[in-house]
PDB file of C-alpha atoms in Angstrom:
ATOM      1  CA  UNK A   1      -8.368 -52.280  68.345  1.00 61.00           C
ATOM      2  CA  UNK A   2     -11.573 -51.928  70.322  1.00 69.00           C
ATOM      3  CA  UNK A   3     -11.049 -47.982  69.844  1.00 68.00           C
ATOM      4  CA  UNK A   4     -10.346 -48.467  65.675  1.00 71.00           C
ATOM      5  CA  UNK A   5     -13.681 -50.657  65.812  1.00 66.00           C
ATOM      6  CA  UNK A   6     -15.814 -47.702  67.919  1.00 69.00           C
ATOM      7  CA  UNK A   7     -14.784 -45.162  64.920  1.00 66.00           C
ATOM      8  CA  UNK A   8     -15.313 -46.869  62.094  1.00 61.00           C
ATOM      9  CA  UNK A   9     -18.633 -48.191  63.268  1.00 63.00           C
ATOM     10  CA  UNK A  10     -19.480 -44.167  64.113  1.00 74.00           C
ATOM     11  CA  UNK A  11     -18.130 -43.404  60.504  1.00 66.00           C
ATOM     12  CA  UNK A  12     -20.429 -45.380  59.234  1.00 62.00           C
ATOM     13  CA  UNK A  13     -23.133 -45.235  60.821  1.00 64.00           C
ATOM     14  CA  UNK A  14     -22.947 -41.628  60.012  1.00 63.00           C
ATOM     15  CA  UNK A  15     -22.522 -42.481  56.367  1.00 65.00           C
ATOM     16  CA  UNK A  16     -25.399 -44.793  56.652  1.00 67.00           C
ATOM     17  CA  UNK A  17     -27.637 -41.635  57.831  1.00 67.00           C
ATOM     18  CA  UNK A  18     -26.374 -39.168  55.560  1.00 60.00           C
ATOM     19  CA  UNK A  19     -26.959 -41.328  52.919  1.00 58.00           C
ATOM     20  CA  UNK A  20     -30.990 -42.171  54.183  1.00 55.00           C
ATOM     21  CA  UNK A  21     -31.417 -38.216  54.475  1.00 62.00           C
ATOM     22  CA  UNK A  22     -29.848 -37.198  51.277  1.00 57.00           C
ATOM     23  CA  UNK A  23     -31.447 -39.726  49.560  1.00 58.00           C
ATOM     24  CA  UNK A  24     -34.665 -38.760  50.868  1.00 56.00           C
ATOM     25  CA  UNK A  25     -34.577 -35.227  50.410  1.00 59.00           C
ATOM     26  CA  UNK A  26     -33.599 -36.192  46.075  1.00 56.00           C
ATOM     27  CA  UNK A  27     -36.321 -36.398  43.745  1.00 59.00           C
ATOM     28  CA  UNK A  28     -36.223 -38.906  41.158  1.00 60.00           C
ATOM     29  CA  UNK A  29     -35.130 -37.031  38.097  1.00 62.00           C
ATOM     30  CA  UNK A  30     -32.192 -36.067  40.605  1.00 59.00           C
ATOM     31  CA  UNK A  31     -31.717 -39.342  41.891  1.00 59.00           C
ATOM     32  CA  UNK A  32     -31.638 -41.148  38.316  1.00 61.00           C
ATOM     33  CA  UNK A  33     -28.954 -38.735  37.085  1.00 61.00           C
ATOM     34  CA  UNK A  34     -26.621 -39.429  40.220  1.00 62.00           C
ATOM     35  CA  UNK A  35     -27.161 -43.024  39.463  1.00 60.00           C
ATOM     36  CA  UNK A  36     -26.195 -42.916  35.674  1.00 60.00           C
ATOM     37  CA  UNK A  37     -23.252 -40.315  36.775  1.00 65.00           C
ATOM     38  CA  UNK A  38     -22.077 -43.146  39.296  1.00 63.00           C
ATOM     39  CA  UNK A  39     -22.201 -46.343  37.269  1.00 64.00           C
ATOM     40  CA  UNK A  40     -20.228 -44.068  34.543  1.00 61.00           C
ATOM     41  CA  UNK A  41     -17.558 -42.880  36.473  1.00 63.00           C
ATOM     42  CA  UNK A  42     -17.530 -47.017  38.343  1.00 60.00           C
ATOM     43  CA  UNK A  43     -17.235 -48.074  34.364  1.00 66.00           C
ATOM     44  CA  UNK A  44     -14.530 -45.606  33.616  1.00 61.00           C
ATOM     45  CA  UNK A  45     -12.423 -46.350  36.767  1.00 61.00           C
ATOM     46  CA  UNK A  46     -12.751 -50.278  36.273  1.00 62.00           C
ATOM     47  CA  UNK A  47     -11.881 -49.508  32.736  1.00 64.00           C
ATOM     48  CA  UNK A  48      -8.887 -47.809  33.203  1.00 65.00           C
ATOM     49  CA  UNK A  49      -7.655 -49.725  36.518  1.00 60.00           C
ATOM     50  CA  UNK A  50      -8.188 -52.973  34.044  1.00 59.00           C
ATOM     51  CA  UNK A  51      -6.071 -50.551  31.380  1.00 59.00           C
ATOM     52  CA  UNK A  52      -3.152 -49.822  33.965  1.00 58.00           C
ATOM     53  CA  UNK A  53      -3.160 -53.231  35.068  1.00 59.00           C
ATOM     54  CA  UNK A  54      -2.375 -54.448  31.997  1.00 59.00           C
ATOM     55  CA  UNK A  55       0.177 -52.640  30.753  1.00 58.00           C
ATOM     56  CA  UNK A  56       2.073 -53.731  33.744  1.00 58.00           C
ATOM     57  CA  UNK A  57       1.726 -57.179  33.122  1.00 54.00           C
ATOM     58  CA  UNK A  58       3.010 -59.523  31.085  1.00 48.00           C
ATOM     59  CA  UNK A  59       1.397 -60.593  27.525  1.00 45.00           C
ATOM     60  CA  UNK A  60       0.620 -64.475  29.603  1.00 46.00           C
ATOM     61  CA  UNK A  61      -1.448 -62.692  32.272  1.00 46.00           C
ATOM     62  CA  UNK A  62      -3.247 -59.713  29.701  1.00 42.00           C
ATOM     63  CA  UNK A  63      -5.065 -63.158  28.067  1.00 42.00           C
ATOM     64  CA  UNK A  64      -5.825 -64.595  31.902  1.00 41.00           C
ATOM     65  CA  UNK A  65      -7.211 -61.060  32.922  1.00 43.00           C
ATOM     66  CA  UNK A  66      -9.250 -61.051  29.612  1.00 41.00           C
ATOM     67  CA  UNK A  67     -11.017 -63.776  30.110  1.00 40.00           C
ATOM     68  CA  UNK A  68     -12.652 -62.607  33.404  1.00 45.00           C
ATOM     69  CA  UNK A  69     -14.528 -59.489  31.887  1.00 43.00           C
ATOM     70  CA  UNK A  70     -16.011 -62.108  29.555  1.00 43.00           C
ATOM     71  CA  UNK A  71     -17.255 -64.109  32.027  1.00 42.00           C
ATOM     72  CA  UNK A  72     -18.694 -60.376  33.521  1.00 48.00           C
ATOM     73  CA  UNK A  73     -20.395 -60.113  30.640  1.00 44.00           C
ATOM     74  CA  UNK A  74     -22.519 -63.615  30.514  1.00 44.00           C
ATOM     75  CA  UNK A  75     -22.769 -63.293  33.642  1.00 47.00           C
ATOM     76  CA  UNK A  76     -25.296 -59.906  33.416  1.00 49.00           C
ATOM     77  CA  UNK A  77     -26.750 -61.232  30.378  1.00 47.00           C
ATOM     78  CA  UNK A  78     -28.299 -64.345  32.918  1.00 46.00           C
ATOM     79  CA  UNK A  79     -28.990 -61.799  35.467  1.00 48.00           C
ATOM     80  CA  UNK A  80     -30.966 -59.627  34.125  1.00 50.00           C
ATOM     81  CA  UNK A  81     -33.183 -62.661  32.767  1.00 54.00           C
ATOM     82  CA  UNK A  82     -33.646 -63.429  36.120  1.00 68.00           C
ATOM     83  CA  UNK A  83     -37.265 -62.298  37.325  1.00 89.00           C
ATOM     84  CA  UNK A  84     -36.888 -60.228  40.553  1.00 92.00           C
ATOM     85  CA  UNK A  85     -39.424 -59.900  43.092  1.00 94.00           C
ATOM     86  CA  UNK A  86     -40.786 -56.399  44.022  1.00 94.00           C
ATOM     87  CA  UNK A  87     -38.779 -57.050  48.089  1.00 94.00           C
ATOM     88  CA  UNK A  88     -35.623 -58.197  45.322  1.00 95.00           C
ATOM     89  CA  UNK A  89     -35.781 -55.232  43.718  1.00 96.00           C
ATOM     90  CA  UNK A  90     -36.056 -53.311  46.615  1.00 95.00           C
ATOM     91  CA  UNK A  91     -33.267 -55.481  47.803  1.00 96.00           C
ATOM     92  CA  UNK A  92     -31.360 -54.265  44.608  1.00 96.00           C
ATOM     93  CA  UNK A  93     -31.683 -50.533  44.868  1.00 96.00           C
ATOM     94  CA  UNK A  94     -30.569 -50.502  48.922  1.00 95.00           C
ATOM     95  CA  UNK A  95     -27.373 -52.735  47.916  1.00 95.00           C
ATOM     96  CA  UNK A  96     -26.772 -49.868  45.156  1.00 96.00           C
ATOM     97  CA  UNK A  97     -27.186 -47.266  47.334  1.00 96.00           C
ATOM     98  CA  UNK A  98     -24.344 -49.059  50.254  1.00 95.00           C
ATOM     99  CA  UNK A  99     -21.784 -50.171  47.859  1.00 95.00           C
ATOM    100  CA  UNK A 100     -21.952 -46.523  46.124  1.00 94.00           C
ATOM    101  CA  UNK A 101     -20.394 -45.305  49.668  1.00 92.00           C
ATOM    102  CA  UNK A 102     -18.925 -47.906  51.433  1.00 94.00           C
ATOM    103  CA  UNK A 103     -16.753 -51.329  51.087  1.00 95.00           C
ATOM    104  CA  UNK A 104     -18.342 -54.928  51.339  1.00 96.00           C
ATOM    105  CA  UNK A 105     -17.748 -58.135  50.616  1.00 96.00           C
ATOM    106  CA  UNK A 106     -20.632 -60.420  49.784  1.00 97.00           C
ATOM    107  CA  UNK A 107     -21.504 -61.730  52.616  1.00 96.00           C
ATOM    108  CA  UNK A 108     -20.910 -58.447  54.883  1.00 95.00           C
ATOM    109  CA  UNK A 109     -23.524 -56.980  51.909  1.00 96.00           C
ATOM    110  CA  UNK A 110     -26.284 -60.054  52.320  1.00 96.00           C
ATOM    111  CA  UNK A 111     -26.287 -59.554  56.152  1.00 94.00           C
ATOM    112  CA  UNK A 112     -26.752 -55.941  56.200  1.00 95.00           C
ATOM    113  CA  UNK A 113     -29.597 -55.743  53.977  1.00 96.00           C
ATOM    114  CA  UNK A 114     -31.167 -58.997  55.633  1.00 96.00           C
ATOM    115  CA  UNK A 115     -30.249 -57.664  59.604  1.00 94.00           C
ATOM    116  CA  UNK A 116     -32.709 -56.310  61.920  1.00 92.00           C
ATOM    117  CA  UNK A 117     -30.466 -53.469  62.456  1.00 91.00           C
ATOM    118  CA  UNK A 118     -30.087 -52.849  58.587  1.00 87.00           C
ATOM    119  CA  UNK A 119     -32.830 -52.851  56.100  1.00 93.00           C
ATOM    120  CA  UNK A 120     -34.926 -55.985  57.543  1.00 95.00           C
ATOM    121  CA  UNK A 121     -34.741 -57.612  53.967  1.00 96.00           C
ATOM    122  CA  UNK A 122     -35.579 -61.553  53.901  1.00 96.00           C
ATOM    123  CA  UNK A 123     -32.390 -63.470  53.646  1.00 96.00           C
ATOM    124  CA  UNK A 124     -33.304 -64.943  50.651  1.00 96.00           C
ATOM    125  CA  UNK A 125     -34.271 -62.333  48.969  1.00 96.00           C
ATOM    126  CA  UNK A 126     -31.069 -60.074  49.998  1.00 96.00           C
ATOM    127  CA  UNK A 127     -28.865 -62.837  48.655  1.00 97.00           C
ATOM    128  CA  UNK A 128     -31.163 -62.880  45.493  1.00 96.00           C
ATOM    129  CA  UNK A 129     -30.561 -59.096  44.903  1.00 96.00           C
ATOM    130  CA  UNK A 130     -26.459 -59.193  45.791  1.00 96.00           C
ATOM    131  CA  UNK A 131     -25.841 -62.174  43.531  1.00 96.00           C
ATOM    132  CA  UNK A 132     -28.279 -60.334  41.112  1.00 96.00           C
ATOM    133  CA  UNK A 133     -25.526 -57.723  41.029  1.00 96.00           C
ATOM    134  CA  UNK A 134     -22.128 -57.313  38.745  1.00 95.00           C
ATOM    135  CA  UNK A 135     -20.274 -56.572  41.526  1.00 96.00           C
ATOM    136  CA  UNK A 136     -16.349 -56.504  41.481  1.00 97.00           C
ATOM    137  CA  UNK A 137     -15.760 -57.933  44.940  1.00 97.00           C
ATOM    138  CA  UNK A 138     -11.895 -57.422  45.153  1.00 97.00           C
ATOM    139  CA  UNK A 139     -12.626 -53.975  43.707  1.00 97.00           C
ATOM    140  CA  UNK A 140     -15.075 -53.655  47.147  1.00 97.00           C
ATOM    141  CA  UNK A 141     -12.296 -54.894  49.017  1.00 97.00           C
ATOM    142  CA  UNK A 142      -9.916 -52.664  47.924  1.00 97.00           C
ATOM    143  CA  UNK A 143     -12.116 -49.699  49.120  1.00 96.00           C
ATOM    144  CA  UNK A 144     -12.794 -51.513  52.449  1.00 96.00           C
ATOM    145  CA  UNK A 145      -9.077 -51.521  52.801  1.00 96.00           C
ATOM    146  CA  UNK A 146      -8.479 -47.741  51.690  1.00 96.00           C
ATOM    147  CA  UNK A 147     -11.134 -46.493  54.202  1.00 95.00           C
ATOM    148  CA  UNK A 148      -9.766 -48.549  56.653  1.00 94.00           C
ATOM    149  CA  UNK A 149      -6.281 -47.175  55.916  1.00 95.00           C
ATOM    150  CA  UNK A 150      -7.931 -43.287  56.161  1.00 95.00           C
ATOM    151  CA  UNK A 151      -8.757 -43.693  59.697  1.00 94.00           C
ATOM    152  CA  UNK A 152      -6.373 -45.838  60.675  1.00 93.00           C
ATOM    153  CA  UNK A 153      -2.569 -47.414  60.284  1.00 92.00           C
ATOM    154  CA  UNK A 154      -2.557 -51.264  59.625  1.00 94.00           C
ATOM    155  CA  UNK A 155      -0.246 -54.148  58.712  1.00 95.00           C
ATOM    156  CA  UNK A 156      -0.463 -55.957  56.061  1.00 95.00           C
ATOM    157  CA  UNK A 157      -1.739 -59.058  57.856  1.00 96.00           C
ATOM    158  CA  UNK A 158      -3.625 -56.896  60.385  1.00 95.00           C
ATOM    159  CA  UNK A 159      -5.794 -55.674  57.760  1.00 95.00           C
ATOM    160  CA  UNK A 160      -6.184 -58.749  55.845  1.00 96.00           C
ATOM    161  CA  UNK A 161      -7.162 -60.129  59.220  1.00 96.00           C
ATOM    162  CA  UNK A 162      -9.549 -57.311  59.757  1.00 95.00           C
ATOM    163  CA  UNK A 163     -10.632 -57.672  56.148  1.00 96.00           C
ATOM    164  CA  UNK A 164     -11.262 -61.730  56.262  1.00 95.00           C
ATOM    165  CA  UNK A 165     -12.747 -61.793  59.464  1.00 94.00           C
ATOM    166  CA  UNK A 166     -16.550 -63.063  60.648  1.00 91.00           C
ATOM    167  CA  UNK A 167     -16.598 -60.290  63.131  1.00 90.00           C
ATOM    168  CA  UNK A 168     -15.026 -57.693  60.465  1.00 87.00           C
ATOM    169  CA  UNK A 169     -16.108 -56.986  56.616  1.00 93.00           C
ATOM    170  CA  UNK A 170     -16.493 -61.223  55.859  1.00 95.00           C
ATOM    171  CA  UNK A 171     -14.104 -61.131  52.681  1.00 96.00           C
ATOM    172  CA  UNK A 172     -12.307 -64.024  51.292  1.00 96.00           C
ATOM    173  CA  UNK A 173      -8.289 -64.499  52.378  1.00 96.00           C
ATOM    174  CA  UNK A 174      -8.023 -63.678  48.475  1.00 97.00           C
ATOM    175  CA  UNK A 175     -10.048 -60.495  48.386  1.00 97.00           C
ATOM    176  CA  UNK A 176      -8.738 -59.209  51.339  1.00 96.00           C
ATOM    177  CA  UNK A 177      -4.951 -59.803  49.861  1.00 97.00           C
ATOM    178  CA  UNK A 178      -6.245 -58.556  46.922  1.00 97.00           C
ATOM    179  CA  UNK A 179      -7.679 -55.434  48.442  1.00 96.00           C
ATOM    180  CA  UNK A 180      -4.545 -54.970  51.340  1.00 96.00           C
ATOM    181  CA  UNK A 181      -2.103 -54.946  48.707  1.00 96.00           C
ATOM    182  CA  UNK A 182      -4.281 -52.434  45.866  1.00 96.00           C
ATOM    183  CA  UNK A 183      -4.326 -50.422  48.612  1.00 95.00           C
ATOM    184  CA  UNK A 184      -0.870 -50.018  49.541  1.00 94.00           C
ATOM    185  CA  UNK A 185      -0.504 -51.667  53.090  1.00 94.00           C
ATOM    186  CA  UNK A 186       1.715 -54.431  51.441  1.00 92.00           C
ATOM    187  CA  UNK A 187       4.536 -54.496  49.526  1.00 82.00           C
TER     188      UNK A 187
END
């Protein structure tokens, strides 16, 4: 386990680095256009994961999924009435840039941008900027699990453990369920 741990902190780390250089090396026309690029394909992939999903389910649970996306939707109408703070904003665009490579849960997002050996980010203001956010955390969870998966074999509990736990990514039992079975460690 300690091993697993070692390599996927190395991984990403790495990613973390790449990402900082790349990014720096961008300009902004560049950057912009990778951003738009990215939200479009996330939009298309939600749209036609919520698609597949329900065709496989029964006409009860297509109205219970519906109602959800609705909820989506309010919810960025209030959020983007909500006046952000020029360290929020900040806040924003770092929590863009880690979710567009990596898996995290809420609270595994909130404590990297607010740790001293992340961004630095006041904690109030990095929990500001995530909540600010319409972010699909079981969707998050589900790519946790997958990259987990890539570098390593799991159980279904063992990654729902490793999912769910303080020490691990900080998901919810549900999202890390959610995101072991999506990504094919249960059956």
């Amino acid at each position: 386990m300690q091993s697993r741990m070692k390599a996927f902190l190395i991984f990403f780390v790495g990613m973390i680095i790449s990402s900082f250089i790349f990014n720096a090396t961008m300009s902004d026309e560049a950057k912009a256009k990778q951003k738009a690029e990215m939200e479009a394909a996330a939009q298309n992939d939600r749209e036609e994961k919520l698609a597949a999903q329900q065709e496989k389910a029964d006409p009860e649970q297509r109205i219970v999924e519906a109602a959800p996306v609705e909820v989506k939707a309010e919810k960025e109408e209030v959020s983007t009435a909500v006046e952000l703070t020029g360290p929020q904003l900040n806040a924003v665009r770092s929590a863009e840039q880690y979710i567009s490579f990596s898996g995290f849960s809420r609270d595994g997002l909130i404590n990297q941008l607010s740790s001293s050996y992340g961004d630095n980010y006041d904690k109030k203001d990095a929990t500001v900027a995530v909540d600010s956010l319409n972010i699909d955390w079981n969707e998050q969870a589900v790519k946790s699990a997958k990259q987990y998966l890539d570098m390593s074999g799991f159980s279904c509990q063992g990654l729902i453990n490793q999912l769910s736990s303080d020490a691990g990514d900080k998901y919810t039992r549900s999202q890390a369920a959610y995101g072991a079975k999506q990504a094919g460690a249960c059956s």
